[in-house]
mmCIF file of C-alpha atoms in Angstrom:
data_model
loop_
_atom_site.group_PDB
_atom_site.id
_atom_site.type_symbol
_atom_site.label_atom_id
_atom_site.label_comp_id
_atom_site.label_asym_id
_atom_site.label_seq_id
_atom_site.Cartn_x
_atom_site.Cartn_y
_atom_site.Cartn_z
ATOM 1 C CA MET A 1 0.000 0.000 0.000
ATOM 2 C CA PRO A 2 1.761 3.162 -1.168
ATOM 3 C CA ARG A 3 1.736 6.057 1.196
ATOM 4 C CA ILE A 4 1.718 9.538 -0.301
ATOM 5 C CA ALA A 5 1.677 13.013 1.237
ATOM 6 C CA GLY A 6 1.407 12.181 4.915
ATOM 7 C CA ILE A 7 -1.637 10.196 5.825
ATOM 8 C CA ASP A 8 -3.335 9.122 2.645
ATOM 9 C CA ILE A 9 -3.047 5.532 1.421
ATOM 10 C CA PRO A 10 -4.924 4.856 -1.835
ATOM 11 C CA ASP A 11 -4.830 1.240 -3.118
ATOM 12 C CA ASN A 12 -6.300 -1.322 -5.526
ATOM 13 C CA LYS A 13 -7.336 1.180 -8.186
ATOM 14 C CA LYS A 14 -5.523 2.635 -11.148
ATOM 15 C CA VAL A 15 -2.965 5.231 -10.075
ATOM 16 C CA LYS A 16 -4.793 8.033 -11.891
ATOM 17 C CA ILE A 17 -7.817 7.269 -9.715
ATOM 18 C CA SER A 18 -6.143 6.579 -6.410
ATOM 19 C CA LEU A 19 -4.177 9.828 -6.466
ATOM 20 C CA ARG A 20 -7.505 11.607 -6.374
ATOM 21 C CA TYR A 21 -8.019 10.384 -2.822
ATOM 22 C CA LEU A 22 -5.693 13.205 -1.835
ATOM 23 C CA TYR A 23 -7.510 16.430 -0.979
ATOM 24 C CA GLY A 24 -6.407 18.868 -3.678
ATOM 25 C CA VAL A 25 -5.714 16.322 -6.431
ATOM 26 C CA GLY A 26 -8.437 15.892 -9.018
ATOM 27 C CA PRO A 27 -8.496 14.317 -12.479
ATOM 28 C CA THR A 28 -6.373 17.035 -14.061
ATOM 29 C CA ASN A 29 -3.692 17.134 -11.398
ATOM 30 C CA ALA A 30 -3.523 13.339 -11.163
ATOM 31 C CA LEU A 31 -2.779 12.984 -14.860
ATOM 32 C CA ALA A 32 -0.308 15.893 -14.815
ATOM 33 C CA ILE A 33 1.641 14.310 -11.966
ATOM 34 C CA LEU A 34 1.824 10.953 -13.704
ATOM 35 C CA ARG A 35 2.839 12.492 -17.010
ATOM 36 C CA GLU A 36 5.678 14.322 -15.338
ATOM 37 C CA ALA A 37 6.785 11.259 -13.399
ATOM 38 C CA GLY A 38 6.591 9.162 -16.558
ATOM 39 C CA ILE A 39 4.263 6.597 -15.005
ATOM 40 C CA ASP A 40 1.493 4.792 -16.873
ATOM 41 C CA PRO A 41 -1.789 6.183 -15.442
ATOM 42 C CA GLU A 42 -3.574 2.882 -16.029
ATOM 43 C CA LYS A 43 -1.221 0.958 -13.756
ATOM 44 C CA ARG A 44 -2.621 -0.243 -10.407
ATOM 45 C CA ALA A 45 -1.410 1.653 -7.352
ATOM 46 C CA LYS A 46 -0.080 -1.454 -5.665
ATOM 47 C CA GLN A 47 2.194 -2.175 -8.647
ATOM 48 C CA LEU A 48 4.133 1.071 -8.150
ATOM 49 C CA THR A 49 7.808 0.634 -7.394
ATOM 50 C CA GLU A 50 9.308 2.539 -4.511
ATOM 51 C CA ASP A 51 11.133 4.812 -6.946
ATOM 52 C CA GLU A 52 7.892 5.676 -8.674
ATOM 53 C CA VAL A 53 6.194 6.488 -5.366
ATOM 54 C CA ALA A 54 9.149 8.663 -4.444
ATOM 55 C CA ALA A 55 8.888 10.483 -7.768
ATOM 56 C CA ILE A 56 5.174 11.147 -7.219
ATOM 57 C CA VAL A 57 5.776 12.409 -3.694
ATOM 58 C CA ALA A 58 8.547 14.716 -4.925
ATOM 59 C CA ILE A 59 6.329 16.262 -7.601
ATOM 60 C CA ILE A 60 3.440 16.781 -5.188
ATOM 61 C CA ASP A 61 5.686 18.382 -2.579
ATOM 62 C CA ARG A 62 7.086 20.738 -5.158
ATOM 63 C CA ASP A 63 4.055 21.715 -7.204
ATOM 64 C CA ILE A 64 0.726 21.235 -5.517
ATOM 65 C CA LEU A 65 -0.872 22.241 -2.275
ATOM 66 C CA VAL A 66 -2.617 19.259 -0.764
ATOM 67 C CA GLU A 67 -4.433 18.300 2.424
ATOM 68 C CA GLY A 68 -3.754 20.529 5.442
ATOM 69 C CA ALA A 69 -1.752 23.121 3.574
ATOM 70 C CA LEU A 70 -4.538 23.582 1.033
ATOM 71 C CA ARG A 71 -7.255 23.700 3.688
ATOM 72 C CA ARG A 72 -5.257 26.321 5.544
ATOM 73 C CA LYS A 73 -4.835 28.403 2.411
ATOM 74 C CA ILE A 74 -8.571 28.341 1.699
ATOM 75 C CA GLN A 75 -9.286 29.356 5.304
ATOM 76 C CA GLN A 76 -6.860 32.254 4.989
ATOM 77 C CA ASP A 77 -8.337 33.409 1.701
ATOM 78 C CA VAL A 78 -11.820 33.478 3.191
ATOM 79 C CA ALA A 79 -10.542 35.213 6.344
ATOM 80 C CA ARG A 80 -8.944 37.874 4.173
ATOM 81 C CA LEU A 81 -12.240 38.572 2.423
ATOM 82 C CA ARG A 82 -13.950 38.819 5.809
ATOM 83 C CA ASP A 83 -11.348 41.150 7.270
ATOM 84 C CA ILE A 84 -11.536 43.715 4.508
ATOM 85 C CA SER A 85 -15.346 43.583 4.800
ATOM 86 C CA SER A 86 -15.834 43.116 1.092
ATOM 87 C CA TYR A 87 -19.181 42.009 -0.241
ATOM 88 C CA ARG A 88 -17.905 38.454 -0.636
ATOM 89 C CA GLY A 89 -16.614 38.523 2.926
ATOM 90 C CA MET A 90 -20.015 39.605 4.222
ATOM 91 C CA ARG A 91 -21.669 36.738 2.384
ATOM 92 C CA HIS A 92 -19.251 34.305 3.960
ATOM 93 C CA ARG A 93 -19.978 35.740 7.414
ATOM 94 C CA ARG A 94 -23.678 35.271 6.961
ATOM 95 C CA SER A 95 -23.155 31.898 5.283
ATOM 96 C CA LEU A 96 -25.149 32.862 2.240
ATOM 97 C CA PRO A 97 -24.125 32.148 -1.348
ATOM 98 C CA VAL A 98 -21.127 34.238 -2.332
ATOM 99 C CA ARG A 99 -21.332 34.303 -6.117
ATOM 100 C CA GLY A 100 -24.613 36.072 -6.730
ATOM 101 C CA GLN A 101 -26.962 33.105 -6.739
ATOM 102 C CA ARG A 102 -30.618 33.556 -5.856
ATOM 103 C CA THR A 103 -31.668 33.083 -2.254
ATOM 104 C CA GLN A 104 -35.432 33.414 -2.385
ATOM 105 C CA SER A 105 -35.461 29.712 -3.153
ATOM 106 C CA ASN A 106 -32.783 27.056 -3.132
ATOM 107 C CA ALA A 107 -29.291 27.963 -1.785
ATOM 108 C CA ARG A 108 -29.812 25.156 0.745
ATOM 109 C CA THR A 109 -26.144 24.114 0.673
ATOM 110 C CA ARG A 110 -25.171 27.431 2.217
ATOM 111 C CA LYS A 111 -28.280 28.073 4.287
ATOM 112 C CA GLY A 112 -28.604 24.614 5.794
ATOM 113 C CA PRO A 113 -31.866 22.825 6.600
ATOM 114 C CA ARG A 114 -35.080 24.719 6.005
ATOM 115 C CA LYS A 115 -36.429 26.804 8.859
ATOM 116 C CA THR A 116 -40.156 26.913 8.341
ATOM 117 C CA VAL A 117 -41.836 30.182 9.221
ATOM 118 C CA ALA A 118 -45.492 29.949 10.240
ATOM 119 C CA GLY A 119 -47.892 32.298 8.525
ATOM 120 C CA LYS A 120 -45.673 32.826 5.538
ATOM 121 C CA LYS A 121 -47.279 32.546 2.112
ATOM 122 C CA GLY A 122 -47.525 28.947 0.995
ATOM 123 C CA VAL A 123 -47.139 27.463 4.434
ATOM 124 C CA LYS A 124 -50.215 25.486 5.472
ATOM 125 C CA GLU A 125 -51.240 25.721 9.090
ATOM 126 C CA LEU A 126 -48.912 23.349 10.897
ATOM 127 C CA GLY A 127 -50.450 21.399 13.787
ATOM 128 C CA LYS A 128 -52.439 23.820 15.897
ATOM 129 C CA MET B 1 -16.324 35.244 -16.602
ATOM 130 C CA SER B 2 -13.362 37.377 -15.693
ATOM 131 C CA ARG B 3 -12.143 40.332 -17.668
ATOM 132 C CA SER B 4 -9.746 39.878 -20.554
ATOM 133 C CA ALA B 5 -6.118 40.256 -19.423
ATOM 134 C CA LYS B 6 -5.394 42.115 -22.631
ATOM 135 C CA LYS B 7 -7.372 45.138 -21.451
ATOM 136 C CA GLY B 8 -5.835 45.248 -17.985
ATOM 137 C CA PRO B 9 -7.862 46.191 -14.930
ATOM 138 C CA PHE B 10 -10.633 48.763 -15.227
ATOM 139 C CA VAL B 11 -9.604 51.939 -13.455
ATOM 140 C CA ASP B 12 -11.755 55.053 -13.551
ATOM 141 C CA GLU B 13 -9.458 57.612 -15.186
ATOM 142 C CA LYS B 14 -10.850 60.689 -13.495
ATOM 143 C CA LEU B 15 -10.667 59.080 -10.091
ATOM 144 C CA PHE B 16 -7.158 57.848 -10.758
ATOM 145 C CA LYS B 17 -6.072 61.395 -11.656
ATOM 146 C CA ARG B 18 -7.551 62.766 -8.451
ATOM 147 C CA VAL B 19 -5.670 60.138 -6.444
ATOM 148 C CA ALA B 20 -2.449 60.913 -8.300
ATOM 149 C CA GLN B 21 -2.863 64.598 -7.436
ATOM 150 C CA LEU B 22 -3.358 63.780 -3.767
ATOM 151 C CA ASN B 23 -0.271 61.578 -3.796
ATOM 152 C CA GLU B 24 1.770 64.366 -5.358
ATOM 153 C CA ARG B 25 0.744 66.793 -2.654
ATOM 154 C CA ARG B 26 1.062 64.020 -0.068
ATOM 155 C CA ALA B 27 -2.418 64.982 1.003
ATOM 156 C CA LYS B 28 -5.236 62.846 2.263
ATOM 157 C CA SER B 29 -8.805 63.884 1.990
ATOM 158 C CA PRO B 30 -11.826 61.738 1.353
ATOM 159 C CA LEU B 31 -12.743 61.437 -2.320
ATOM 160 C CA LYS B 32 -16.412 61.313 -3.179
ATOM 161 C CA THR B 33 -17.002 58.992 -6.061
ATOM 162 C CA TRP B 34 -19.639 57.102 -7.936
ATOM 163 C CA ALA B 35 -17.085 54.884 -9.652
ATOM 164 C CA ARG B 36 -18.003 51.668 -7.889
ATOM 165 C CA ALA B 37 -16.718 49.578 -10.764
ATOM 166 C CA CYS B 38 -13.219 51.035 -10.449
ATOM 167 C CA THR B 39 -10.526 48.535 -9.500
ATOM 168 C CA ILE B 40 -8.438 49.491 -6.479
ATOM 169 C CA THR B 41 -4.823 49.974 -7.527
ATOM 170 C CA PRO B 42 -1.783 50.080 -5.206
ATOM 171 C CA GLU B 43 -1.798 53.906 -5.491
ATOM 172 C CA PHE B 44 -5.150 54.002 -3.669
ATOM 173 C CA VAL B 45 -3.801 52.418 -0.489
ATOM 174 C CA GLY B 46 -4.097 54.670 2.539
ATOM 175 C CA HIS B 47 -6.736 56.948 1.041
ATOM 176 C CA THR B 48 -10.298 57.244 2.133
ATOM 177 C CA PHE B 49 -13.024 57.122 -0.468
ATOM 178 C CA GLU B 50 -16.653 57.960 -0.149
ATOM 179 C CA VAL B 51 -18.297 55.434 -2.388
ATOM 180 C CA HIS B 52 -21.863 56.013 -3.473
ATOM 181 C CA ASN B 53 -24.187 53.116 -2.736
ATOM 182 C CA GLY B 54 -27.174 54.567 -4.572
ATOM 183 C CA ASN B 55 -28.417 56.373 -1.492
ATOM 184 C CA LYS B 56 -25.496 57.902 0.329
ATOM 185 C CA PHE B 57 -21.723 57.821 0.425
ATOM 186 C CA ILE B 58 -20.034 55.049 2.393
ATOM 187 C CA LYS B 59 -16.598 55.784 3.803
ATOM 188 C CA VAL B 60 -14.072 53.215 2.650
ATOM 189 C CA TYR B 61 -10.552 53.325 3.997
ATOM 190 C CA VAL B 62 -8.381 51.393 1.558
ATOM 191 C CA VAL B 63 -5.830 48.951 2.971
ATOM 192 C CA GLU B 64 -3.339 46.862 1.075
ATOM 193 C CA ASP B 65 -5.448 43.714 1.064
ATOM 194 C CA MET B 66 -8.135 45.494 -0.944
ATOM 195 C CA VAL B 67 -5.930 45.962 -4.004
ATOM 196 C CA GLY B 68 -7.458 44.173 -6.971
ATOM 197 C CA HIS B 69 -11.006 44.428 -5.652
ATOM 198 C CA LYS B 70 -13.526 47.010 -6.822
ATOM 199 C CA LEU B 71 -14.564 50.026 -4.781
ATOM 200 C CA GLY B 72 -18.204 48.944 -4.909
ATOM 201 C CA GLU B 73 -17.443 45.722 -3.050
ATOM 202 C CA PHE B 74 -17.016 47.763 0.105
ATOM 203 C CA ALA B 75 -20.157 49.856 -0.095
ATOM 204 C CA PRO B 76 -23.172 47.566 0.258
ATOM 205 C CA THR B 77 -26.235 48.596 -1.710
ATOM 206 C CA ARG B 78 -28.851 46.617 0.158
ATOM 207 C CA THR B 79 -30.251 46.873 3.638
ATOM 208 C CA PHE B 80 -31.420 43.790 5.395
ATOM 209 C CA ARG B 81 -32.702 44.407 8.887
ATOM 210 C CA GLY B 82 -33.651 40.825 9.549
ATOM 211 C CA HIS B 83 -37.011 39.178 9.571
ATOM 212 C CA THR B 84 -39.606 40.231 12.102
ATOM 213 C CA ALA B 85 -39.317 38.355 15.367
ATOM 214 C CA LYS B 86 -41.996 35.721 15.829
ATOM 215 C CA ALA B 87 -44.865 36.984 17.979
ATOM 216 C CA LYS B 88 -44.755 35.314 21.379
ATOM 217 C CA THR B 89 -47.652 32.959 21.983
ATOM 218 C CA ALA B 90 -49.282 33.274 25.386
#
């Protein structure tokens, strides 16, 4: 079981798939890494030699932010928007959609579970 | 969709001139402006702008982190006072 970038241990899948188990590595990055390391993307992860694993680790360390470092960067970027009290920062503070989506309906990912308001149009009398 | 790099950032020319003048005289006085779409350039840092929000002018003190954003991002145009509190049931 190869071990890449700290904690993550992908396995029985093709390398191009198992690399995506790292936070911050998607389809594009996975293929780019393998192209640079000169490894066949269709190969299974368990068939990697130690040299190949080392090559992958080296490329990731050098080029891409993954896992904790990436999470930290995202946190900082959001904190920056909040601190300068930009419109986007305000939307983050209120946990509403940031990129101009509608909020009269939908936007449930940001707003969380529905909070039903009695007496509002469209709401049938609930209970008593 | 972001703006074409070929054109460079949009900076309101008149406003930019006024800032340049202030920098020359090393002066700092609030600048009233309606140019909400104007990108904040490094020259703007340290100045105070009064950005129109459609109703009145909002004071915006520009710090370094704001470079690259637009002036309008810091002068909200909408008021939301919250929903009315639910009437207490006796």
